[in-house]
Amino acid sequence: MDHRKYKRGYFMPPVQSLEWCKKEYIESAPIWCSVDLRDGNQALITPMNLEEKIEFFKLLVKIGFKEIEVGFPAASNTEYNFLRELIENDLVPDDVCLQVLTQAREHIIKKTFDSLEGCKNAIVHFYNSTSYAQREQVFRKSKDEIKQIAINGAKIVKDCAKNTKGNFRFEYSPESFSGTEIDYALEVCNSVIDIFEPTKDSKLIINLPLTVEMSLPHIYASQIEYMSNNLHNRENIIISLHPHNDRGCAVADAELGILAGGDRIEGTLFGNGERTGNVDIITLAMNLYSHGVNPNLDFSDIPSICALYEKVTKMPVYERQPYSGKLVFAAFSGSHQDAIAKGMAYHKEKNLKTWSVPYLPIDPKDVGREYESDVIRINSQSGKGGIAYVLYNHYGIDLPMHFREAFSYYVKNISDEMNKELSPKEICDIFQNDFVNLSSYLKVLDFVFKDTDNNINIALNVEYKHQSFNITSSGNGRLDSVANALREILDFKFDIIDYSEHSLSKGSSSKAISYVYIVSDEKKYFGVGIDTDIIKASVYGLISAINHILKSLKGA
């Protein structure tokens, strides 16, 4: 690798333009134009067929796009036929405008207008490349010659529109704007503007594409601001931005470009497009949403959008794709899980109307995600708060604080050994099988309590070491009396440290659950009992804890 063969291929504006950086945030959503059916489709290994394109088009309409670029109808029969299918079958709502792309060449422009016959609303987007590298290496033409291509194209487009029935708007792109001298790009664009003479009711779109992303985002913003300040008839111009993602900064380019004067964004869902792709409109829109700005696009059901996108494009949505990926709201880290669980509880407790949960920039439910299945995910990196959150939210099991840490380590060790994430059901199965109503070594057969003035007496029948024992004892409480009875047949000491209980409110509201925490030989043991009778549940919890001691003593 020899870095010396590279030089900066972009051009700074001739006048410094930095007013944009004084703005704190974007105040309103830009005009959105989806180019999924052109840029996104041409970048697919297997392009969409007609049925898939129509399905995708309907999705874009449902999301709320009012401008949708449907292709290059003069370039191929497939794109021509798709456009005709939309028009002839009346698939385009009255408030949606179709956009078509054409080179600034006469025969292509004329065929493009032929393809638009009967279209209610259309944007004819014509372009020619203006960059230094393309002028020098591809076209081998001077600046004036390249500018003349743009001028001739504008005149042909204007003439064709006059002679074609329909409602047309126009867009011009100095393609490879990012590699064009900025004062020259301005000169070319102003020449096109002067031909169209846009008005308040018939504005012209000037698209300034980052055809190849060459600079830091602030450079692009300065270029946009310079163009915005110097374009002719600016009040009747819509500045459109079309960022590509070669440097991985397309979203930043777009956001800073809007601050600098951009009015409109061309991009794709999930950033699909040639090379590294276009700007991801979902990320841009949801960034606005997270700042309290209405994006005017509906992404309330991201899972279904992902499913249709993957179906028609045969491309996966990356698990970490902002807002859209399956794991973007998932927390595996213990500290993150704890903060999220406490934040969610705080919001519920305080009935807060604004969102500020740690680690979650937006409410996952706003984009169709579920807290229970999407937010807290359990593997060997998880913490006590996350595992407790899963048990409580899925099954109503509210682990006592002292039990949470022990159970979390128990679950994490299993996850580590299995080398996999554990589902809520798997976690509950571990809890049920390894802690609830255990009877492997010591089993309760029957018991009867009798209250006296000072104590509670018990007659206890248990099975231990393959023998049946009938024991009587007493204590200052029911659990204490059971413990005293068991001490008569067990050859180790133990003390009850804590006991708690609650009703199981989810799934089986008639049942009670008890948690018993005991210590033997300075080691902690936990047991859980579940039964419709709270007294039985507490006894089963103590027996379960003792079974853990017996298991450890046998080395099982």
XYZ file of C-alpha atoms in Angstrom:
556
model
C 0.000 0.000 0.000
C 1.453 3.326 -1.105
C -0.559 6.277 0.181
C 1.522 8.719 -1.895
C -0.359 7.887 -5.085
C -3.532 9.495 -3.688
C -4.412 13.158 -3.570
C -7.536 15.016 -2.560
C -9.896 14.951 -5.531
C -12.417 17.508 -4.317
C -12.482 21.282 -4.708
C -13.094 23.902 -2.037
C -15.541 26.742 -2.741
C -13.798 29.919 -3.945
C -15.418 31.767 -1.020
C -15.481 30.360 2.509
C -18.977 29.183 3.456
C -19.393 28.269 7.105
C -22.695 29.787 8.209
C -24.244 26.309 8.285
C -22.096 25.258 11.250
C -23.799 27.833 13.476
C -27.045 25.856 13.310
C -27.722 23.369 16.099
C -30.259 21.045 14.491
C -32.473 20.417 11.464
C -35.821 22.105 12.063
C -38.013 20.277 9.536
C -37.928 17.271 7.255
C -36.579 17.677 3.723
C -38.467 16.629 0.612
C -37.814 12.905 0.244
C -37.233 11.111 -3.049
C -36.716 7.354 -3.055
C -34.360 6.080 -5.740
C -34.672 2.431 -4.654
C -36.233 1.424 -7.961
C -33.332 2.929 -9.923
C -30.117 3.166 -7.877
C -31.146 0.361 -5.536
C -32.326 -1.937 -8.291
C -29.357 -1.479 -10.630
C -27.039 -2.401 -7.754
C -28.621 -5.828 -7.235
C -26.962 -9.025 -8.391
C -30.381 -10.163 -9.573
C -32.501 -7.090 -10.411
C -36.128 -7.092 -9.346
C -38.691 -8.445 -11.783
C -41.853 -6.535 -12.661
C -43.980 -8.028 -9.864
C -41.293 -7.330 -7.260
C -40.895 -3.746 -8.454
C -44.614 -3.135 -8.164
C -44.652 -4.636 -4.670
C -41.739 -2.421 -3.650
C -43.380 0.643 -5.240
C -46.533 0.047 -3.173
C -44.395 -0.193 -0.033
C -42.740 3.170 -0.808
C -46.157 4.760 -1.302
C -47.385 3.271 1.982
C -44.337 4.662 3.819
C -45.254 8.105 2.520
C -42.861 8.941 -0.310
C -44.356 11.574 -2.621
C -41.497 11.469 -5.130
C -40.267 8.092 -6.384
C -37.650 7.602 -9.085
C -38.689 4.537 -11.068
C -35.740 4.131 -13.399
C -34.157 4.983 -16.710
C -37.010 4.133 -19.129
C -35.024 4.933 -22.273
C -32.203 2.590 -21.238
C -33.988 -0.768 -21.151
C -37.282 -2.405 -22.009
C -37.610 -3.662 -18.420
C -37.641 -0.159 -16.965
C -39.784 1.176 -19.810
C -42.363 -1.568 -19.238
C -42.365 -0.998 -15.477
C -43.138 2.687 -15.969
C -45.927 1.885 -18.441
C -47.368 -0.694 -16.016
C -47.597 1.945 -13.270
C -49.237 4.481 -15.573
C -51.619 2.248 -17.521
C -52.887 0.354 -14.472
C -53.375 3.566 -12.496
C -51.063 2.414 -9.681
C -49.774 5.921 -8.916
C -51.776 7.961 -6.372
C -52.624 11.506 -7.413
C -50.278 12.992 -4.804
C -47.264 10.882 -5.854
C -44.870 12.089 -8.539
C -42.860 9.639 -10.638
C -39.281 10.582 -11.411
C -37.390 9.316 -14.462
C -33.724 9.678 -15.321
C -32.199 10.520 -18.663
C -28.851 11.564 -20.016
C -28.692 15.020 -21.591
C -28.818 13.503 -25.087
C -31.561 14.271 -27.597
C -32.695 10.782 -28.645
C -32.702 9.544 -25.042
C -34.655 12.573 -23.833
C -37.281 12.110 -26.559
C -37.728 8.422 -25.758
C -38.043 9.323 -22.086
C -40.939 11.681 -22.826
C -42.572 9.003 -24.978
C -42.499 6.651 -21.989
C -44.322 9.229 -19.840
C -47.444 9.481 -21.973
C -50.489 9.619 -19.703
C -48.485 10.167 -16.506
C -50.305 12.459 -14.078
C -47.197 13.949 -12.455
C -43.572 13.436 -13.477
C -40.119 14.801 -12.725
C -37.775 14.529 -15.688
C -34.293 14.285 -14.244
C -31.538 14.912 -16.790
C -27.816 14.986 -16.179
C -24.345 15.128 -17.613
C -21.019 14.611 -15.893
C -19.012 17.744 -15.135
C -16.081 16.473 -13.035
C -12.488 17.292 -13.788
C -11.557 13.600 -14.132
C -14.429 12.789 -16.496
C -13.823 15.865 -18.673
C -10.144 14.983 -18.949
C -10.233 11.184 -19.183
C -13.661 10.136 -20.464
C -15.041 12.903 -22.660
C -11.782 14.744 -23.411
C -13.740 17.968 -23.735
C -13.272 21.493 -22.448
C -15.339 23.177 -19.764
C -17.304 25.096 -22.389
C -18.049 21.949 -24.354
C -19.309 20.131 -21.272
C -21.407 23.134 -20.260
C -22.908 23.189 -23.744
C -24.085 19.588 -23.285
C -26.041 20.742 -20.229
C -27.463 23.767 -22.051
C -28.512 21.717 -25.088
C -30.075 19.085 -22.826
C -32.070 21.735 -20.957
C -33.409 23.173 -24.204
C -34.429 19.757 -25.544
C -36.141 18.835 -22.262
C -38.042 22.124 -22.243
C -39.131 21.726 -25.877
C -40.218 18.097 -25.402
C -42.285 19.068 -22.374
C -44.136 21.681 -24.403
C -45.019 19.071 -27.030
C -45.989 16.287 -24.631
C -49.252 16.117 -22.731
C -48.663 15.908 -19.013
C -47.699 17.714 -15.836
C -43.894 17.901 -15.817
C -41.315 19.214 -13.418
C -37.588 19.235 -14.073
C -34.379 18.296 -12.311
C -30.796 18.807 -13.420
C -27.696 17.100 -11.989
C -24.095 18.056 -12.678
C -23.159 14.411 -12.232
C -19.902 13.880 -10.283
C -20.480 17.236 -8.611
C -18.176 16.061 -5.840
C -15.245 15.986 -8.255
C -16.122 19.241 -10.053
C -14.596 22.659 -9.461
C -17.327 24.382 -7.439
C -17.316 27.676 -9.323
C -17.578 25.738 -12.585
C -20.445 23.601 -11.255
C -22.200 26.852 -10.323
C -21.633 28.213 -13.835
C -23.159 25.115 -15.442
C -26.156 25.040 -13.087
C -26.877 28.728 -13.569
C -26.832 28.220 -17.347
C -29.516 25.536 -16.955
C -31.542 27.696 -14.546
C -31.533 30.596 -17.011
C -33.052 28.366 -19.696
C -35.897 27.056 -17.526
C -36.665 30.387 -15.840
C -38.282 28.699 -12.818
C -41.107 30.371 -10.912
C -42.778 29.966 -7.539
C -45.328 27.636 -9.098
C -42.820 25.800 -11.268
C -39.629 25.344 -9.314
C -36.520 23.696 -10.760
C -34.658 20.995 -8.857
C -30.873 21.324 -8.919
C -29.414 18.049 -7.665
C -25.863 18.210 -6.301
C -24.732 14.606 -5.963
C -21.860 13.147 -4.016
C -21.499 10.707 -6.884
C -18.288 9.600 -5.216
C -17.786 10.652 -1.623
C -14.368 12.332 -1.635
C -14.217 14.643 1.355
C -15.102 15.065 4.984
C -18.782 15.950 5.441
C -18.092 19.573 6.385
C -16.470 20.146 2.991
C -19.642 18.997 1.220
C -21.684 21.299 3.458
C -19.499 24.253 2.520
C -19.876 23.391 -1.160
C -23.666 23.233 -0.787
C -23.792 26.537 1.073
C -21.740 28.226 -1.627
C -24.061 26.893 -4.328
C -27.143 27.879 -2.332
C -25.856 31.425 -1.895
C -24.980 31.888 -5.555
C -27.514 29.997 -7.680
C -29.636 32.213 -9.890
C -33.285 32.629 -8.924
C -32.613 30.823 -5.642
C -36.087 31.334 -4.215
C -37.471 29.197 -7.043
C -34.803 26.497 -6.835
C -35.034 23.261 -4.854
C -31.543 22.083 -3.933
C -31.462 18.303 -3.876
C -28.715 16.203 -2.285
C -27.801 12.721 -3.463
C -25.011 11.418 -1.179
C -23.177 8.175 -1.793
C -21.374 6.338 0.977
C -17.834 5.666 -0.292
C -16.276 7.027 2.909
C -19.079 5.778 5.165
C -20.288 9.327 5.882
C -23.397 9.624 3.686
C -25.755 10.313 6.590
C -23.467 13.039 7.937
C -23.104 14.492 4.427
C -26.861 14.667 4.083
C -27.490 16.191 7.511
C -24.821 18.851 7.185
C -25.907 19.459 3.582
C -29.450 20.190 4.795
C -28.079 22.645 7.358
C -26.161 24.299 4.518
C -29.204 24.863 2.320
C -30.303 21.495 0.954
C -34.084 21.184 0.552
C -34.439 17.644 -0.703
C -32.818 14.220 -0.256
C -32.507 11.417 -2.771
C -31.678 8.088 -1.163
C -32.727 4.510 -0.596
C -34.090 2.296 2.144
C -31.188 0.808 4.106
C -28.709 2.694 1.876
C -28.680 0.222 -1.007
C -26.986 1.404 -4.214
C -23.907 1.157 -6.390
C -20.584 0.433 -4.652
C -21.008 1.257 -0.954
C -24.535 2.507 -1.568
C -26.573 5.666 -1.196
C -27.634 7.519 1.908
C -29.982 5.487 4.110
C -33.270 7.392 4.231
C -34.522 5.360 7.196
C -31.555 6.457 9.299
C -31.944 10.082 8.211
C -35.674 10.119 8.900
C -35.357 8.418 12.278
C -32.532 10.758 13.279
C -34.987 13.610 12.779
C -37.664 11.713 14.688
C -35.302 11.171 17.643
C -34.922 14.972 17.864
C -38.665 15.528 17.964
C -39.035 16.435 14.280
C -41.776 14.790 12.202
C -39.979 13.063 9.282
C -43.234 12.785 7.284
C -42.421 9.140 6.573
C -43.972 6.177 8.383
C -41.433 3.692 9.732
C -43.670 2.405 12.536
C -43.367 -1.186 11.294
C -39.692 -1.665 10.519
C -39.850 -5.504 10.763
C -42.346 -5.776 7.892
C -40.382 -3.250 5.804
C -37.219 -5.305 6.357
C -39.047 -8.505 5.402
C -40.361 -7.132 2.106
C -37.036 -5.492 1.267
C -35.125 -8.732 1.836
C -37.693 -10.653 -0.183
C -37.544 -8.496 -3.331
C -33.857 -7.505 -3.273
C -32.427 -10.821 -2.001
C -30.194 -8.715 0.255
C -30.103 -8.962 4.060
C -30.582 -6.016 6.396
C -27.464 -5.909 8.575
C -28.213 -6.774 12.197
C -26.575 -3.533 13.372
C -28.170 -1.269 10.723
C -29.285 1.872 12.632
C -32.920 1.680 13.741
C -33.612 -1.250 11.377
C -31.294 -4.105 12.352
C -32.551 -6.922 14.536
C -29.952 -6.190 17.228
C -29.894 -2.381 17.358
C -32.076 -2.249 20.475
C -30.665 -5.438 21.974
C -28.564 -5.236 25.126
C -26.333 -8.177 26.033
C -24.034 -6.269 28.394
C -24.967 -6.589 32.046
C -24.529 -2.901 32.888
C -26.549 -1.865 29.836
C -29.336 -4.289 30.719
C -29.466 -3.025 34.272
C -29.653 0.613 33.171
C -32.349 -0.119 30.575
C -34.455 -2.156 32.992
C -34.256 0.566 35.638
C -34.935 3.274 33.071
C -38.023 1.479 31.797
C -39.278 0.985 35.354
C -38.667 4.667 36.134
C -40.623 5.776 33.065
C -43.522 3.580 34.064
C -43.393 4.677 37.693
C -43.278 8.403 36.838
C -45.606 8.101 33.801
C -43.145 10.195 31.781
C -44.353 11.634 28.473
C -40.912 12.171 26.906
C -38.384 9.447 26.168
C -34.990 9.296 27.890
C -34.212 5.646 28.658
C -30.464 4.920 28.919
C -28.933 3.287 25.828
C -32.175 3.518 23.818
C -32.237 6.695 21.672
C -35.850 6.030 20.689
C -38.685 3.904 22.018
C -38.314 0.543 20.199
C -42.098 0.231 20.031
C -42.211 3.288 17.753
C -40.630 1.206 14.986
C -42.484 -2.014 15.711
C -39.996 -3.649 18.066
C -40.988 -5.303 21.343
C -39.229 -4.742 24.664
C -39.628 -8.342 25.757
C -38.096 -9.979 22.687
C -35.870 -7.274 21.206
C -34.324 -5.205 23.996
C -32.931 -7.508 26.698
C -31.011 -10.412 25.162
C -29.231 -13.018 27.253
C -25.826 -14.614 26.690
C -22.631 -15.114 28.672
C -22.070 -11.330 28.811
C -25.426 -10.547 30.402
C -25.998 -9.281 33.926
C -28.359 -9.943 36.780
C -30.657 -7.071 35.858
C -31.231 -8.308 32.305
C -31.935 -11.910 33.289
C -34.301 -10.784 36.044
C -36.004 -8.440 33.549
C -36.620 -11.304 31.116
C -38.133 -13.556 33.787
C -40.361 -10.794 35.111
C -41.587 -9.433 31.769
C -42.212 -12.835 30.198
C -43.360 -14.914 33.144
C -44.100 -12.606 36.075
C -41.238 -14.089 38.122
C -39.847 -11.288 40.309
C -36.510 -12.555 41.629
C -35.431 -11.140 44.993
C -32.372 -8.948 44.776
C -30.071 -11.430 46.591
C -31.138 -14.238 44.213
C -30.612 -12.251 41.018
C -26.833 -12.301 41.111
C -26.566 -16.028 41.858
C -29.085 -16.960 39.182
C -27.450 -14.665 36.607
C -24.060 -16.359 37.070
C -25.767 -19.727 36.834
C -27.438 -18.795 33.534
C -24.335 -17.112 32.094
C -22.235 -20.212 32.759
C -24.756 -22.317 30.853
C -24.759 -19.813 27.974
C -20.959 -19.851 27.963
C -20.817 -23.665 27.877
C -23.427 -23.823 25.091
C -21.756 -20.901 23.270
C -25.120 -19.391 22.355
C -27.723 -16.815 23.244
C -30.507 -18.125 25.473
C -34.149 -17.441 24.668
C -36.612 -16.369 27.383
C -38.107 -19.886 27.308
C -34.689 -21.485 27.780
C -34.004 -19.206 30.754
C -37.378 -20.058 32.292
C -36.724 -23.771 31.722
C -33.398 -23.468 33.571
C -35.180 -21.704 36.416
C -37.962 -24.308 36.592
C -35.767 -27.385 36.197
C -32.882 -26.370 38.447
C -34.524 -24.307 41.226
C -38.284 -24.956 41.473
C -39.916 -27.733 43.565
C -36.763 -29.873 43.606
C -37.043 -33.379 45.075
C -34.013 -35.281 43.749
C -32.532 -36.135 47.173
C -35.092 -34.969 49.708
C -38.819 -35.167 48.983
C -41.801 -33.988 51.015
C -44.585 -36.552 51.126
C -46.942 -34.807 53.545
C -47.065 -32.305 56.401
C -49.565 -30.957 58.922
C -49.210 -27.772 60.984
C -50.805 -27.186 64.367
C -50.759 -23.768 65.990
C -50.216 -23.406 69.754
C -50.014 -20.303 71.909
C -46.257 -19.859 71.525
C -45.140 -22.102 68.640
C -46.181 -23.792 65.466
C -45.901 -27.562 65.563
C -45.419 -29.732 62.497
C -45.786 -33.382 61.634
C -43.617 -33.888 58.582
C -43.352 -36.952 56.342
C -40.354 -36.953 53.954
C -38.421 -39.364 51.802
C -34.646 -39.208 52.258
C -31.952 -41.691 51.272
C -34.665 -44.033 49.971
C -36.340 -44.119 53.391
C -39.508 -42.573 54.721
C -39.238 -40.415 57.876
C -42.006 -39.095 60.079
C -40.724 -36.162 62.085
C -42.335 -33.790 64.524
C -40.925 -30.470 65.607
C -41.858 -26.896 66.363
C -40.724 -23.363 65.658
C -41.720 -19.716 65.885
C -43.101 -19.850 62.329
C -44.143 -22.416 59.776
C -40.872 -22.323 57.823
C -38.858 -22.342 61.058
C -40.716 -25.439 62.287
C -40.058 -27.256 58.986
C -36.369 -26.325 59.189
C -36.129 -27.624 62.782
C -37.758 -30.920 61.757
C -35.364 -31.406 58.839
C -32.318 -30.703 61.017
C -33.140 -33.887 62.942
C -32.428 -36.134 59.933
C -29.826 -34.102 58.009
C -26.160 -34.393 58.887
C -25.270 -30.771 58.105
C -26.291 -27.420 59.523
C -28.100 -24.661 57.678
C -29.702 -21.326 58.485
C -32.542 -19.540 56.710
C -31.304 -16.068 55.757
C -34.253 -14.712 53.811
C -37.680 -15.633 52.545
C -40.040 -13.813 50.166
C -43.114 -14.593 48.127
C -45.512 -13.157 45.564
C -48.345 -14.253 43.323
C -47.588 -15.247 39.747
C -49.629 -12.642 37.896
C -48.760 -13.734 34.351
C -50.000 -16.978 32.884
C -51.128 -18.578 36.141
C -52.522 -15.916 38.470
C -53.834 -18.494 40.961
C -50.347 -19.728 41.857
C -47.916 -18.413 44.452
C -44.125 -18.472 44.288
C -41.730 -18.449 47.239
C -37.972 -17.865 47.345
C -35.872 -19.299 50.173
C -32.252 -18.265 50.780
C -30.192 -20.439 53.146
C -26.553 -20.687 54.164
C -24.644 -23.878 55.002
C -20.935 -24.017 55.741
C -20.730 -20.318 54.708
C -22.093 -21.108 51.223
C -25.280 -19.635 49.760
C -28.085 -21.788 48.408
C -31.412 -20.831 46.883
C -34.626 -22.697 46.389
C -37.982 -21.862 44.842
C -41.411 -23.299 45.507
C -44.520 -22.878 43.356
C -48.003 -24.041 44.323
C -51.594 -22.854 44.532
C -51.155 -22.938 48.330
C -48.674 -20.328 49.580
C -47.765 -22.481 52.619
C -46.902 -25.442 50.403
C -44.954 -23.122 48.091
C -42.796 -21.951 51.026
C -42.118 -25.530 52.173
C -41.221 -26.601 48.635
C -38.885 -23.603 48.380
C -36.976 -24.685 51.510
C -36.817 -28.298 50.327
C -35.476 -27.094 46.940
C -32.712 -25.103 48.629
C -31.727 -28.120 50.749
C -31.666 -30.286 47.642
C -29.059 -27.882 46.232
C -26.910 -28.533 49.323
C -27.340 -32.295 48.971
C -26.446 -32.087 45.279
C -23.234 -30.186 46.055
C -22.284 -32.662 48.828
C -22.690 -35.604 46.482
C -20.573 -33.830 43.864
C -23.425 -34.209 41.426
